Short mmCIF file of C-alpha atoms in Angstrom, two decimals:
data_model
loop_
_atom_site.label_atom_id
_atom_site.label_comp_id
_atom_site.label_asym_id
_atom_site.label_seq_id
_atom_site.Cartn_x
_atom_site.Cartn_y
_atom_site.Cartn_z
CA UNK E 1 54.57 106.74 90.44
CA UNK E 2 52.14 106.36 93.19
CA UNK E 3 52.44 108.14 96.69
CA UNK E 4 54.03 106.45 99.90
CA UNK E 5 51.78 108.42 102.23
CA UNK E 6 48.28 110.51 101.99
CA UNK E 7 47.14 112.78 104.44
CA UNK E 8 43.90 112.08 104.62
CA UNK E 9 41.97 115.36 106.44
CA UNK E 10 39.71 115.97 108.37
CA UNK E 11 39.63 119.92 106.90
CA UNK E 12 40.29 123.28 109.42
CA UNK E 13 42.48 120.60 111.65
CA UNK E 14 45.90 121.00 110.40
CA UNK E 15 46.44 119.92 106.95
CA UNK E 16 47.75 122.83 105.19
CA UNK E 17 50.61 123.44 108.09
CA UNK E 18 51.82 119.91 108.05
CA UNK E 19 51.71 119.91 104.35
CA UNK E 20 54.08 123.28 104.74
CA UNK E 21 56.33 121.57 106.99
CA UNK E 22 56.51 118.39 104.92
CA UNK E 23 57.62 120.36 101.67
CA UNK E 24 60.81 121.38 103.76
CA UNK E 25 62.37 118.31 104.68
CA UNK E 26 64.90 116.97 102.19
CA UNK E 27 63.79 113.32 102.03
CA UNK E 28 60.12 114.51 101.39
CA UNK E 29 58.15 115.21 97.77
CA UNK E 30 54.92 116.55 98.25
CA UNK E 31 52.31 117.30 95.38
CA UNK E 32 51.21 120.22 93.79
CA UNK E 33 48.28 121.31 94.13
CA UNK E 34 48.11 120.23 97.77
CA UNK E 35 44.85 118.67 97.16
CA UNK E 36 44.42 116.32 94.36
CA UNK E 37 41.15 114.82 95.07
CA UNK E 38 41.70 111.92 93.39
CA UNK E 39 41.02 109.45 95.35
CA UNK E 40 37.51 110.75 96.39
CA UNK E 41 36.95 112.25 93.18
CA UNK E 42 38.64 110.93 90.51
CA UNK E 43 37.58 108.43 87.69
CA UNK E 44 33.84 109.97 88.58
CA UNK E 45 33.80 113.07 89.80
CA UNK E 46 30.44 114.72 91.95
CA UNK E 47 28.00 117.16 90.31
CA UNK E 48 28.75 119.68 92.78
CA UNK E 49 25.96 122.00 92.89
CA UNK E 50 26.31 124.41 95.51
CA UNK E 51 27.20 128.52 94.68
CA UNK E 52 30.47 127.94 96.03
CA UNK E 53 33.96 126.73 94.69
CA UNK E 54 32.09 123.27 93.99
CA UNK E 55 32.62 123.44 90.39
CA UNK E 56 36.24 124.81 90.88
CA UNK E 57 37.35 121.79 92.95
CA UNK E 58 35.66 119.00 90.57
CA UNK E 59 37.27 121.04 87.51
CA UNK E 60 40.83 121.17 88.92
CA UNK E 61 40.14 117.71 90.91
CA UNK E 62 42.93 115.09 89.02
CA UNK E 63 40.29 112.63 87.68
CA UNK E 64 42.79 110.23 85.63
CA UNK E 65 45.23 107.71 87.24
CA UNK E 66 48.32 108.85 84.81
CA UNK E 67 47.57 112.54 85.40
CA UNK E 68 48.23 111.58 89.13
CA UNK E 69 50.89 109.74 88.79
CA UNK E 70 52.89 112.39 86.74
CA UNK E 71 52.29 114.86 90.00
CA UNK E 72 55.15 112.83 91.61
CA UNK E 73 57.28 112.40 88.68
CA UNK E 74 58.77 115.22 90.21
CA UNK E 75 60.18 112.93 93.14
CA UNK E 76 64.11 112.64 93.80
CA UNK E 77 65.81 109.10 94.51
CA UNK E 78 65.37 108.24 98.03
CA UNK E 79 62.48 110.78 98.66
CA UNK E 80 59.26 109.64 100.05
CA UNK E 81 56.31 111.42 98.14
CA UNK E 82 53.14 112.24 99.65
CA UNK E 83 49.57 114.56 99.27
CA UNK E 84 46.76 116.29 101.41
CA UNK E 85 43.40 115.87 99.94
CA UNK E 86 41.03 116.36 102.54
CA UNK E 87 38.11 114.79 100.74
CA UNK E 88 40.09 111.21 101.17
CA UNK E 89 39.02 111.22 104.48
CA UNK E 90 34.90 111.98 103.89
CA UNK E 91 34.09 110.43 101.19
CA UNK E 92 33.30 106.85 101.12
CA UNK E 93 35.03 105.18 98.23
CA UNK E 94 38.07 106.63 98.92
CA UNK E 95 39.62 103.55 101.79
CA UNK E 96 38.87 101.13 99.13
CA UNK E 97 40.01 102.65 96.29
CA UNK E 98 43.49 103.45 97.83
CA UNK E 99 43.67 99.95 99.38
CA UNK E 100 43.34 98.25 95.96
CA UNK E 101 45.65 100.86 94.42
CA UNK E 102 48.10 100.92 97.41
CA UNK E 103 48.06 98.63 100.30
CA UNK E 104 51.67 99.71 101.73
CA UNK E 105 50.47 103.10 101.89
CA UNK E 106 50.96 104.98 104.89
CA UNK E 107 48.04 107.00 105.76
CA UNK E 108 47.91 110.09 108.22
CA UNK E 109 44.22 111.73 110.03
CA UNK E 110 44.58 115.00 111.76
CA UNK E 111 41.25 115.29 114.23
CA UNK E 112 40.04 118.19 115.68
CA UNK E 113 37.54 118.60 118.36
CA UNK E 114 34.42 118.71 115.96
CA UNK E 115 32.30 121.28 117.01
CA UNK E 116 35.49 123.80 116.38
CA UNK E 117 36.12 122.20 113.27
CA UNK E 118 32.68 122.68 112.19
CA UNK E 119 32.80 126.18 113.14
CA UNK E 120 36.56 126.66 111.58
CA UNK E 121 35.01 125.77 108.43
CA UNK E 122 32.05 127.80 108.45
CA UNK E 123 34.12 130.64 109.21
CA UNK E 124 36.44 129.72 106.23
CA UNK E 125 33.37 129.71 104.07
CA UNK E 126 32.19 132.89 105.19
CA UNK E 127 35.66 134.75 104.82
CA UNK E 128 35.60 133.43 101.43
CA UNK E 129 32.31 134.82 100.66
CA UNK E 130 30.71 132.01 99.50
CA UNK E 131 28.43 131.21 103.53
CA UNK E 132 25.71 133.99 104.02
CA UNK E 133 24.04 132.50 106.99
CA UNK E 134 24.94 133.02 110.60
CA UNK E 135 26.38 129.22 111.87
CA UNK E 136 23.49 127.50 113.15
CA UNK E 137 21.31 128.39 110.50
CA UNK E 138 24.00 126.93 108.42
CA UNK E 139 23.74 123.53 110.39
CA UNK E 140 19.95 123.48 110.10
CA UNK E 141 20.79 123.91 106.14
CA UNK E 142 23.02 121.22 106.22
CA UNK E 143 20.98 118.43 105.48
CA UNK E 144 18.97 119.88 102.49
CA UNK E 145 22.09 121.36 101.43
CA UNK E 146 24.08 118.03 101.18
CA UNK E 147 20.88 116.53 99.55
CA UNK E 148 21.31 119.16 97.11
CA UNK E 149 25.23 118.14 96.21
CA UNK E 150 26.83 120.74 98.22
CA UNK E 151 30.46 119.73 98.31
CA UNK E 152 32.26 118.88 101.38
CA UNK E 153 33.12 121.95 102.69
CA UNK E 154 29.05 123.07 103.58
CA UNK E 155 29.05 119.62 105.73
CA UNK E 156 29.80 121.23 108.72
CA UNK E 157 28.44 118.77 110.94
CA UNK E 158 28.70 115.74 108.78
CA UNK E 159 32.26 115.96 108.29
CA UNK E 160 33.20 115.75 112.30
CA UNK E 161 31.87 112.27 112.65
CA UNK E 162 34.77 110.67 112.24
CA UNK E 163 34.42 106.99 113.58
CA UNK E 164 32.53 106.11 110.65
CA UNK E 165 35.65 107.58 108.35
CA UNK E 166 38.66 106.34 110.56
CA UNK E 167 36.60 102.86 110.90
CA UNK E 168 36.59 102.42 106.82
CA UNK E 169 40.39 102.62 106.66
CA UNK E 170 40.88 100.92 109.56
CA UNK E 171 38.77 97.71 107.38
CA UNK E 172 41.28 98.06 104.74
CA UNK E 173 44.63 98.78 106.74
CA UNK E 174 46.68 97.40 109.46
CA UNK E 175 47.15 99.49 112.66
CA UNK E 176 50.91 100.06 111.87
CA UNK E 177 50.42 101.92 108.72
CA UNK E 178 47.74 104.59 110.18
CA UNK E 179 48.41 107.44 112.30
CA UNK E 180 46.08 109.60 113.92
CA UNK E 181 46.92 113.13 115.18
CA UNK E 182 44.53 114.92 117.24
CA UNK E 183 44.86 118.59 116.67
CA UNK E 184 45.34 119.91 120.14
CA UNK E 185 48.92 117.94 120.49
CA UNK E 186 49.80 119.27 117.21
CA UNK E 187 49.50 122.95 118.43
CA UNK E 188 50.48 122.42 121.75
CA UNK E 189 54.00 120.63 120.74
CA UNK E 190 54.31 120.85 116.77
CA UNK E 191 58.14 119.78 116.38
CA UNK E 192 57.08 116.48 118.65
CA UNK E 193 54.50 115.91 116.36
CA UNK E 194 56.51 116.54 112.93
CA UNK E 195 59.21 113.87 114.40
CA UNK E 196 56.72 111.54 115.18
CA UNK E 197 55.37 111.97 111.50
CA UNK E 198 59.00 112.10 110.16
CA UNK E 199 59.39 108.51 112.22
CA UNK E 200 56.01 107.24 110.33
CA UNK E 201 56.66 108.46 106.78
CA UNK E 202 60.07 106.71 107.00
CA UNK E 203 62.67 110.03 106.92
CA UNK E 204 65.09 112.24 109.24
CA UNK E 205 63.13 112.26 112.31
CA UNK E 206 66.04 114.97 113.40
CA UNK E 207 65.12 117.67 110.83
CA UNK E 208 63.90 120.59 111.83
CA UNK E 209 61.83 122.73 109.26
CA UNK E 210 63.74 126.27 109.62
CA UNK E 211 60.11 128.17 108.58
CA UNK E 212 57.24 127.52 111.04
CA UNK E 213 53.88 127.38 109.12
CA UNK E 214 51.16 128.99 110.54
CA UNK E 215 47.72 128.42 110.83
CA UNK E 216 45.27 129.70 108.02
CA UNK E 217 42.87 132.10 110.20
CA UNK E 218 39.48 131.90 109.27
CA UNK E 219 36.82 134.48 110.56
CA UNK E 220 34.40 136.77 109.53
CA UNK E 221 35.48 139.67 107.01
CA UNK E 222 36.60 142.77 108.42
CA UNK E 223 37.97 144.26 104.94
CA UNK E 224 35.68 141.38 102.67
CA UNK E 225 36.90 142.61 98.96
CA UNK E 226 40.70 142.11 100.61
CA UNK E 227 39.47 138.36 102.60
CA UNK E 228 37.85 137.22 99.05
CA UNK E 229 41.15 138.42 96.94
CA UNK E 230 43.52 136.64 98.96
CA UNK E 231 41.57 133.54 100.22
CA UNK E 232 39.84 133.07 96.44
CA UNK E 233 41.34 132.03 92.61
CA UNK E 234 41.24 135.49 91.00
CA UNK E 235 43.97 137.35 88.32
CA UNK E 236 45.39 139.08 91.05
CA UNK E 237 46.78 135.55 93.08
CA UNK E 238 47.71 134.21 89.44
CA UNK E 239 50.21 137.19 89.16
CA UNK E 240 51.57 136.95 92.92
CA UNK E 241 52.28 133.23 92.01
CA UNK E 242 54.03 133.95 88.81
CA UNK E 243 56.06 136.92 90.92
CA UNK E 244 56.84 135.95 94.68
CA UNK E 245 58.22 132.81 95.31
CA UNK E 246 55.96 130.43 97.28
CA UNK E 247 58.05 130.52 100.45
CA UNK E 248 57.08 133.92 100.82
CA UNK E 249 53.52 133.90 99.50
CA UNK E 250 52.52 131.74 102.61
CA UNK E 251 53.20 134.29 105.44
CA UNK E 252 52.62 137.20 102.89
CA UNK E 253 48.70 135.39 102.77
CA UNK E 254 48.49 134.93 106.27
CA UNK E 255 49.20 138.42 106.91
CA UNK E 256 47.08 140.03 105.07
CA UNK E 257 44.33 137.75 105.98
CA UNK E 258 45.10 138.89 109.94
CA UNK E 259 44.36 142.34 109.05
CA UNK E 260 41.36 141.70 106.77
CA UNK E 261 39.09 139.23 109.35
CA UNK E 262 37.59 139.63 112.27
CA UNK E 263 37.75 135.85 114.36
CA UNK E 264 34.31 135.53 116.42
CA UNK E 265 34.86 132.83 119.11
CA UNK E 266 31.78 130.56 118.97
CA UNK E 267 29.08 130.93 121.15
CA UNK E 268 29.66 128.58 124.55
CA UNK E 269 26.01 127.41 124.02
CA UNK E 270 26.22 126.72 120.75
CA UNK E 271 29.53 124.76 121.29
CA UNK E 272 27.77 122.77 123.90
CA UNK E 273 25.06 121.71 122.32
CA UNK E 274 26.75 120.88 118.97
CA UNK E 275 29.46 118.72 121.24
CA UNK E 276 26.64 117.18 122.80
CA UNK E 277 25.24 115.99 119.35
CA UNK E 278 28.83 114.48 118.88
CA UNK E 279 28.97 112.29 122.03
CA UNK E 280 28.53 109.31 120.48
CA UNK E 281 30.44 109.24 117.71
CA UNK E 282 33.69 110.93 119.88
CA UNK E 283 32.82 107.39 122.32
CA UNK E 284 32.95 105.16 119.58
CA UNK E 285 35.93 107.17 118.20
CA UNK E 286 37.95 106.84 121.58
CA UNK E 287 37.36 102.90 121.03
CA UNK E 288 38.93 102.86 117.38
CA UNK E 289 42.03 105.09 117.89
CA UNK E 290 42.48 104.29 121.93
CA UNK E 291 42.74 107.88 122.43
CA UNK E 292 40.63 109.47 125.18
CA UNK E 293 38.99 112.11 124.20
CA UNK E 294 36.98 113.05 126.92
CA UNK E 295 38.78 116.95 126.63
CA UNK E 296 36.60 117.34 123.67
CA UNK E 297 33.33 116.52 125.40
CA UNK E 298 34.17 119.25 127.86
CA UNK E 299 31.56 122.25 128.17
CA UNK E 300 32.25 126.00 127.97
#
């Protein structure tokens, strides 16, 4: 079977703790992994090339439509079943493909003010070891580095202009079956948020997950061999998968990731004048979602 509702991304702006709360309501089925791909990537995959987890993600990426399918076999009667890929969102075949594949799907964007996105995930590259250069060296990198096939993750800057992504679903679905949550409400009033999602998605809007996910920190490493063993595939998270059950391995991650980064606020300068190169694109964005968004334009 196919999926009744995709969250779509943008990455660093949510995903993973809505996904957490979605696996504990009754009437919901999410997939496992998380993060399929296979919308963005499957039927033909990228040549990743960069000396990160490129290779990792296009390996594990579900390429085939039946192998897909079978991740919601899993579903009960009466559940709705759902996934988080945050490539759907970037990449540009993906509105199509899912339109052609699923037209009543309903489809879910979590935004976040991009210049903190872009940061978040720089950070979350850096904690994993894989980012060596100080943030805006990485954006000057950028473009040869996406040139290069540097998977999504290195697009720091690339991957906050979302009017062009929200506009491509927007060609292929009605109004009534998108959703957009901008990040800020979701941390400022997360069960108002889960309702309204519970509302969209079709389930229990009354439910109230009894565990409260929290956000994965991302930062520079303070203890790196302990950020890179917990935030990276390695023998060691194989065994604490087979061994602790995976609603404990959550906060047991999150934990130990606290005590092994350092978070380093982005310079206010460097904030600004990232934001500034987003102006146009959080206009046109306003426009499409009739949202204002003028908080984000907001210097420090």
């Amino acid at each position: 079977m196919l999926p009744d509702f995709l969250i779509l991304g943008a990455a660093k702006s949510g995903t993973t703790a809505l996904y957490e709360y979605l696996m504990q309501h009754p009437e919901v089925f999410m997939s496992t992994p998380k993060e399929p791909h296979y919308w963005a990537l499957g039927e033909a995959p990228l040549a990743f090339t960069d000396p990160g987890d490129g290779q990792r993600i296009a390996r594990r990426a579900v390429l085939e439509r039946p192998a897909y399918e079978a991740l919601f076999d899993g579903a009960r009667p009466g559940q709705v079943a759902g996934e988080a890929s945050v490539s759907s969102l970037y990449y540009e075949r993906t509105a199509a493909r899912v339109a052609a594949a699923m037209p009543g799907a309903r489809l879910i964007a979590m935004l976040r003010q991009p210049a903190d996105r872009a940061y978040s995930g720089h950070q979350f590259m850096t904690m994993r070891g894989f980012e060596r250069l100080p943030f805006p060296a990485a954006l000057a990198a950028e473009p040869e580095r996406r040139a290069a096939g540097w998977h999504h993750m290195w697009h720091y800057r690339t991957m906050g202009l979302y009017a062009e992504q929200i506009a491509r679903f927007q060609a292929h679905f009605p109004a009534a079956h998108m959703k957009v949550i901008v990040y800020d409400d979701f941390v400022r009033d997360p069960q108002g948020t889960l309702r309204d999602v519970f509302e969209f998605i079709g389930v229990d809007p009354s439910f109230r997950p009894a565990r409260v996910p929290r956000p994965h920190p991302s930062g520079t490493p303070r203890r790196r061999l302990t950020a890179q063993l917990v935030s990276r595939p390695n023998m060691v998270r194989s065994t604490v998968r087979k061994v602790i059950p995976r609603s404990m391995r959550s906060g047991l991650r999150s934990r130990l990731l606290d005590a092994s980064v350092e978070r380093v606020p982005i310079e206010p300068s460097v904030r600004n004048e990232l934001t500034a190169g987003f102006a146009d694109d959080i206009g046109r964005l306003q426009t499409l979602i009739e949202r204002d968004l003028s908080a984000w334009l907001t210097p420090r």
